[in-house]
PDB file of C-alpha atoms in Angstrom:
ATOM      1  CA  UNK H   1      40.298  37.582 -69.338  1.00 53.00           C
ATOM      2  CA  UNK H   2      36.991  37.365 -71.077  1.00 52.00           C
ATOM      3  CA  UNK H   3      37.690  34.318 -73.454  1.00 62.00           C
ATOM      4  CA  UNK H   4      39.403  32.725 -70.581  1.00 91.00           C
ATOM      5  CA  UNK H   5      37.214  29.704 -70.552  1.00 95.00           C
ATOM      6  CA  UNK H   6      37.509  29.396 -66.405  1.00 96.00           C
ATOM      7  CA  UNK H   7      36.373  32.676 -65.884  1.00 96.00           C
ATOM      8  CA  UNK H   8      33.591  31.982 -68.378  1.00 95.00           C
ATOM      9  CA  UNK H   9      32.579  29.004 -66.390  1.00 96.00           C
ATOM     10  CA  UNK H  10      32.502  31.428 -62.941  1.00 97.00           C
ATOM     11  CA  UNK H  11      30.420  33.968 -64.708  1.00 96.00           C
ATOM     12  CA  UNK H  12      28.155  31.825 -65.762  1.00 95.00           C
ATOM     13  CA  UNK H  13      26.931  30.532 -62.361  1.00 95.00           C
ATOM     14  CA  UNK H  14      25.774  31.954 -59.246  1.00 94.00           C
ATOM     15  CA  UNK H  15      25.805  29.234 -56.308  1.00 96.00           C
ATOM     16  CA  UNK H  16      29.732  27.860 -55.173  1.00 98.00           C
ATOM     17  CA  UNK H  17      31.585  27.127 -51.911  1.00 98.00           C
ATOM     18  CA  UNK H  18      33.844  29.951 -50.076  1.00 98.00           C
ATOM     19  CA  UNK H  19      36.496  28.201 -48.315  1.00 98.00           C
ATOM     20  CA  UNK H  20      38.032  30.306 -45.831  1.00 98.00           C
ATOM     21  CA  UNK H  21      40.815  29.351 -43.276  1.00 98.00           C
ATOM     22  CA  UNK H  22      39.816  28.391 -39.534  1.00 97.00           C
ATOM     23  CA  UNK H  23      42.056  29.378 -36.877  1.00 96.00           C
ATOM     24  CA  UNK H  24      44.314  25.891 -36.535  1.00 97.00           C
ATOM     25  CA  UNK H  25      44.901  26.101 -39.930  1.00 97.00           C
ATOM     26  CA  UNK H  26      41.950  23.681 -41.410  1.00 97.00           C
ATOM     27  CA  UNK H  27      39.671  25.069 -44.274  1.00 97.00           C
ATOM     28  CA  UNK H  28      36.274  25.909 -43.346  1.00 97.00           C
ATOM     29  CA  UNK H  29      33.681  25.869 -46.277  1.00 98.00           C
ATOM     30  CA  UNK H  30      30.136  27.715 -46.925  1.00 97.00           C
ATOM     31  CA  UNK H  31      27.815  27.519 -49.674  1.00 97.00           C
ATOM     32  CA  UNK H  32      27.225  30.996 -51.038  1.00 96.00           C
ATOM     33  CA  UNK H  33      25.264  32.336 -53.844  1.00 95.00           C
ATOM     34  CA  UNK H  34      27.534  34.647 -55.509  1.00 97.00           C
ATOM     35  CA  UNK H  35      28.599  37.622 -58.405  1.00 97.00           C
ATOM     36  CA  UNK H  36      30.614  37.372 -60.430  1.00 98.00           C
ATOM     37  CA  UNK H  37      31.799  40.250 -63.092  1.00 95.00           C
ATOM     38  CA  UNK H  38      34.292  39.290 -65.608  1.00 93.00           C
ATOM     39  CA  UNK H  39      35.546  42.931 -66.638  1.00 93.00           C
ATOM     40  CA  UNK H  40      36.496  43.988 -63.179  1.00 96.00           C
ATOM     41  CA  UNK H  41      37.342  40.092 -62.147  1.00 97.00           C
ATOM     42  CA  UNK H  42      36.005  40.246 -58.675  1.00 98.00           C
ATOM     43  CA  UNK H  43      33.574  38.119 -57.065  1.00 98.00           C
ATOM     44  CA  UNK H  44      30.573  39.711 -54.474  1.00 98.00           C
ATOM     45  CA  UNK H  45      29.076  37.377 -51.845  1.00 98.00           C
ATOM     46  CA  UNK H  46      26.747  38.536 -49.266  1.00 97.00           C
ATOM     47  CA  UNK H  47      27.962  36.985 -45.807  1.00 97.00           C
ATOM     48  CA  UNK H  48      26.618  38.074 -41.985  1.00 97.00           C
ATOM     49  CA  UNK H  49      29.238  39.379 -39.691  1.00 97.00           C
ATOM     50  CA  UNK H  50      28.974  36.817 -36.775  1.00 90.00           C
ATOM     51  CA  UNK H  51      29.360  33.789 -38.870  1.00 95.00           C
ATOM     52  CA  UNK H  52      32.375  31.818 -38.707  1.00 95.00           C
ATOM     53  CA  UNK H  53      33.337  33.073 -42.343  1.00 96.00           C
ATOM     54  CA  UNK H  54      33.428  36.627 -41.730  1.00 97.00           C
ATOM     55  CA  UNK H  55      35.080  36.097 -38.697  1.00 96.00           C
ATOM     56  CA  UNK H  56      37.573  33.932 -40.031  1.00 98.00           C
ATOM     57  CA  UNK H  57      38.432  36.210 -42.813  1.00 98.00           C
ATOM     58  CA  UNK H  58      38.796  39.217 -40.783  1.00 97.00           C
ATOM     59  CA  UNK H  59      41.875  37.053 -39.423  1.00 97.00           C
ATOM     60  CA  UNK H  60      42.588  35.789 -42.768  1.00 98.00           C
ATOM     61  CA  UNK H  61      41.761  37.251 -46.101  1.00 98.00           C
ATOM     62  CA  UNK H  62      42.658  34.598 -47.854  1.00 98.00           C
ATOM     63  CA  UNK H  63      39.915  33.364 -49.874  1.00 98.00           C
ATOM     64  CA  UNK H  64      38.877  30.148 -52.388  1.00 98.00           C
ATOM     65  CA  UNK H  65      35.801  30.068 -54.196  1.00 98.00           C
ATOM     66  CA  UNK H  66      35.272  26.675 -56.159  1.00 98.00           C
ATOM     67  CA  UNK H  67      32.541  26.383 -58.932  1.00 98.00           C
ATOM     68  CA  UNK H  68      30.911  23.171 -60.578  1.00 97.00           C
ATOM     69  CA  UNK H  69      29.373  23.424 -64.112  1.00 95.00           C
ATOM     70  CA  UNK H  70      26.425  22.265 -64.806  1.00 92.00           C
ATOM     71  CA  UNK H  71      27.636  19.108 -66.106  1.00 91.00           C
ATOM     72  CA  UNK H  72      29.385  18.129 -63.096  1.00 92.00           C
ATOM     73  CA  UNK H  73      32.271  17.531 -64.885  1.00 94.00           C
ATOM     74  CA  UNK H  74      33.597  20.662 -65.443  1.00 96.00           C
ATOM     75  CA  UNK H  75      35.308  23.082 -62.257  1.00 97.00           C
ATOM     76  CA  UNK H  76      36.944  26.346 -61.363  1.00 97.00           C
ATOM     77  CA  UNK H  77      38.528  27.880 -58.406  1.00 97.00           C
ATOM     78  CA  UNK H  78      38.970  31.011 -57.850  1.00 98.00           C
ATOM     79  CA  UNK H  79      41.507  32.470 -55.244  1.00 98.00           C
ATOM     80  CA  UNK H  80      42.036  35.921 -53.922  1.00 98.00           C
ATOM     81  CA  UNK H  81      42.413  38.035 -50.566  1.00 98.00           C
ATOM     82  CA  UNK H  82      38.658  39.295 -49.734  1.00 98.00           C
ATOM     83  CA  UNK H  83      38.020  42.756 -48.795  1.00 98.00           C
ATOM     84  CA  UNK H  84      35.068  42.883 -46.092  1.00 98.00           C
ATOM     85  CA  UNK H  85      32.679  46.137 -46.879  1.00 97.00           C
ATOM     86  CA  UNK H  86      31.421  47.881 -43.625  1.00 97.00           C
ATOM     87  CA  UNK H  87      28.138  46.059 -40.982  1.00 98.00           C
ATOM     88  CA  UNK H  88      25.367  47.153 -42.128  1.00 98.00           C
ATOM     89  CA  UNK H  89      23.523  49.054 -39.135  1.00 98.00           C
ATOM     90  CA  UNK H  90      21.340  51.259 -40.954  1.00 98.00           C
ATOM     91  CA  UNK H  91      18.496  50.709 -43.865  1.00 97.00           C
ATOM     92  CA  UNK H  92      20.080  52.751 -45.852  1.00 96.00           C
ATOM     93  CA  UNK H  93      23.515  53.481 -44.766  1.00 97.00           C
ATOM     94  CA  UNK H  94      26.726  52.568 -47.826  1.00 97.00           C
ATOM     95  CA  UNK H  95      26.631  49.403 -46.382  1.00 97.00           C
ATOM     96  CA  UNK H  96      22.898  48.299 -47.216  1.00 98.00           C
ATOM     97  CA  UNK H  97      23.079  50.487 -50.529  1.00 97.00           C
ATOM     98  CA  UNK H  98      25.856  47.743 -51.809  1.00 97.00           C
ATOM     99  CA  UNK H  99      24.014  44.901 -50.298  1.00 97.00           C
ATOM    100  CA  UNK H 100      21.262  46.361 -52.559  1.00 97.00           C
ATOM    101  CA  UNK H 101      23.074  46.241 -56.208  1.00 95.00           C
ATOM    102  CA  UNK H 102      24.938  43.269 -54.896  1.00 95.00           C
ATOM    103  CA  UNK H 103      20.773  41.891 -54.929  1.00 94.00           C
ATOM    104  CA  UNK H 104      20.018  43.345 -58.166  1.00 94.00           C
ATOM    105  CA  UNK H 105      22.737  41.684 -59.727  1.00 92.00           C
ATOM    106  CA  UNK H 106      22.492  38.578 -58.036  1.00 90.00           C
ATOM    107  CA  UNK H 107      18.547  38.233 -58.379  1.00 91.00           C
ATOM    108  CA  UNK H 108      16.988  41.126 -60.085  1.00 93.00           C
ATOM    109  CA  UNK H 109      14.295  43.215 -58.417  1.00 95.00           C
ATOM    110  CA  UNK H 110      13.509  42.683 -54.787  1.00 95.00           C
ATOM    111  CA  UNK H 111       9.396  42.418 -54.057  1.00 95.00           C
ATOM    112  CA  UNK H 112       9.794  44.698 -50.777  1.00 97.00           C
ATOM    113  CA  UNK H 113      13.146  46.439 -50.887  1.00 96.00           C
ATOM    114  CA  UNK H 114      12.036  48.315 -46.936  1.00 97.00           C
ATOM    115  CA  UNK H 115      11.972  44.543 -45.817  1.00 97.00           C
ATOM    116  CA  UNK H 116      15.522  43.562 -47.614  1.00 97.00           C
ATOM    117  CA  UNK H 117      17.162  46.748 -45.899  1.00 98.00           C
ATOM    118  CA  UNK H 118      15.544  45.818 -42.772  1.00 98.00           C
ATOM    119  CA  UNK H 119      17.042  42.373 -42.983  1.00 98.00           C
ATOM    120  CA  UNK H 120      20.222  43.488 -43.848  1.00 98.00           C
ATOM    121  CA  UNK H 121      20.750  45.635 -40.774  1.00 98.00           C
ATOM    122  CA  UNK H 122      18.783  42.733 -38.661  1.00 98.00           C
ATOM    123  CA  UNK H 123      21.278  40.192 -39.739  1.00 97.00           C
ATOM    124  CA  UNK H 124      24.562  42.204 -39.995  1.00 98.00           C
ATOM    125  CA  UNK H 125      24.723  41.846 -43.658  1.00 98.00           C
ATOM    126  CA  UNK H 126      28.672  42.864 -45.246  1.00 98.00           C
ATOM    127  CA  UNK H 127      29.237  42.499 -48.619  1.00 98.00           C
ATOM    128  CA  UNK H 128      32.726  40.515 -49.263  1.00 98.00           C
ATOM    129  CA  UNK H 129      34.726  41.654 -52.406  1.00 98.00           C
ATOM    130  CA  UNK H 130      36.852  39.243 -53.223  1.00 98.00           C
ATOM    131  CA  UNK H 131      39.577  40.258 -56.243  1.00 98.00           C
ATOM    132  CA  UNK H 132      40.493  37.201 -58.501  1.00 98.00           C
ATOM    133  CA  UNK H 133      44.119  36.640 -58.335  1.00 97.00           C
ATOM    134  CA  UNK H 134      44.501  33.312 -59.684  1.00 96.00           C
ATOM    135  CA  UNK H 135      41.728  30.592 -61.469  1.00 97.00           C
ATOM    136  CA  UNK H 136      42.664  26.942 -61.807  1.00 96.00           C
ATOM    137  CA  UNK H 137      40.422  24.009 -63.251  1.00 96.00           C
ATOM    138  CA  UNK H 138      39.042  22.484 -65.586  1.00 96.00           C
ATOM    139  CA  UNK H 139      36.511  23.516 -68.061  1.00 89.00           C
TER     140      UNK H 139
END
C-alpha cells in the first residue's frame, strides 16, 4: 500500500468531500477536513451527530471520500463502510479523548484544549472511521 501512488496522493492532503447516501438513493456530499494514515489505511473525519451525514450513515455506512491534488489534475477516491465512534457527551469521556488525537493529527496542538473538549460535547462531535476498501483515480 505505501508506494501505491493513490494512497500517496490521500495522505498527502487533508481537505476532500464525504459523499454519503441520502435516503431516496441520491448522494449527499460534505466538505471535510480529514486523516488519513497509510499503514492502517483508514481515514478519520470529525462529523456532528445531527447533521445530515451522520445521520445518513447511521442508515448507510457506505462511504466515498474523493481527493484533488494540488494540481487539479490529479484525483483519488476512496471507498469504504464508516464506523461511527460514540457522541461525545462528556469533556473527557473516550469519545472526546479520540476527537482529541484525531486534532493532533489533523492540526497539531490545540491553543485551549478545555475549550476544544467543551466544543466537542457542545456540538455532538463523533469521530467517523472509515476503512479503505477500494481507491480509484488518477494520480
Amino acid at each position: 500500500m505505501s508506494d501505491d501512488p493513490l494512497r500517496k496522493l490521500l495522505a498527502a492532503q487533508r481537505l476532500g468531500v464525504l459523499a454519503t447516501i441520502k435516503r431516496d438513493g441520491r448522494p449527499q456530499l460534505s466538505v471535510v477536513t480529514y486523516v488519513y494514515d497509510l499503514g492502517s489505511d483508514l481515514i478519520r473525519v470529525s462529523v456532528r451527530d445531527p447533521l445530515a451525514k451522520t445521520r445518513n450513515l447511521r442508515r448507510d455506512p457506505r462511504a466515498t471520500l474523493q481527493v484533488t491534488g494540488p494540481d487539479g489534475g490529479t484525483w483519488v477516491a476512496a471507498e469504504g463502510v464508516a464506523e461511527l465512534g460514540p457522541v461525545a457527551r462528556d469533556p473527557h469521556d473516550d469519545a472526546v479523548e479520540a476527537l482529541v488525537e484525531h486534532y493532533r493529527d489533523a492540526r497539531g496542538e490545540h491553543p485551549d484544549w478545555d475549550d476544544f473538549r467543551a466544543a466537542m460535547v457542545r456540538d455532538e462531535r463523533v469521530l467517523l472511521r472509515l476503512p479503505v476498501d477500494h481507491v480509484y483515480g488518477r494520480a
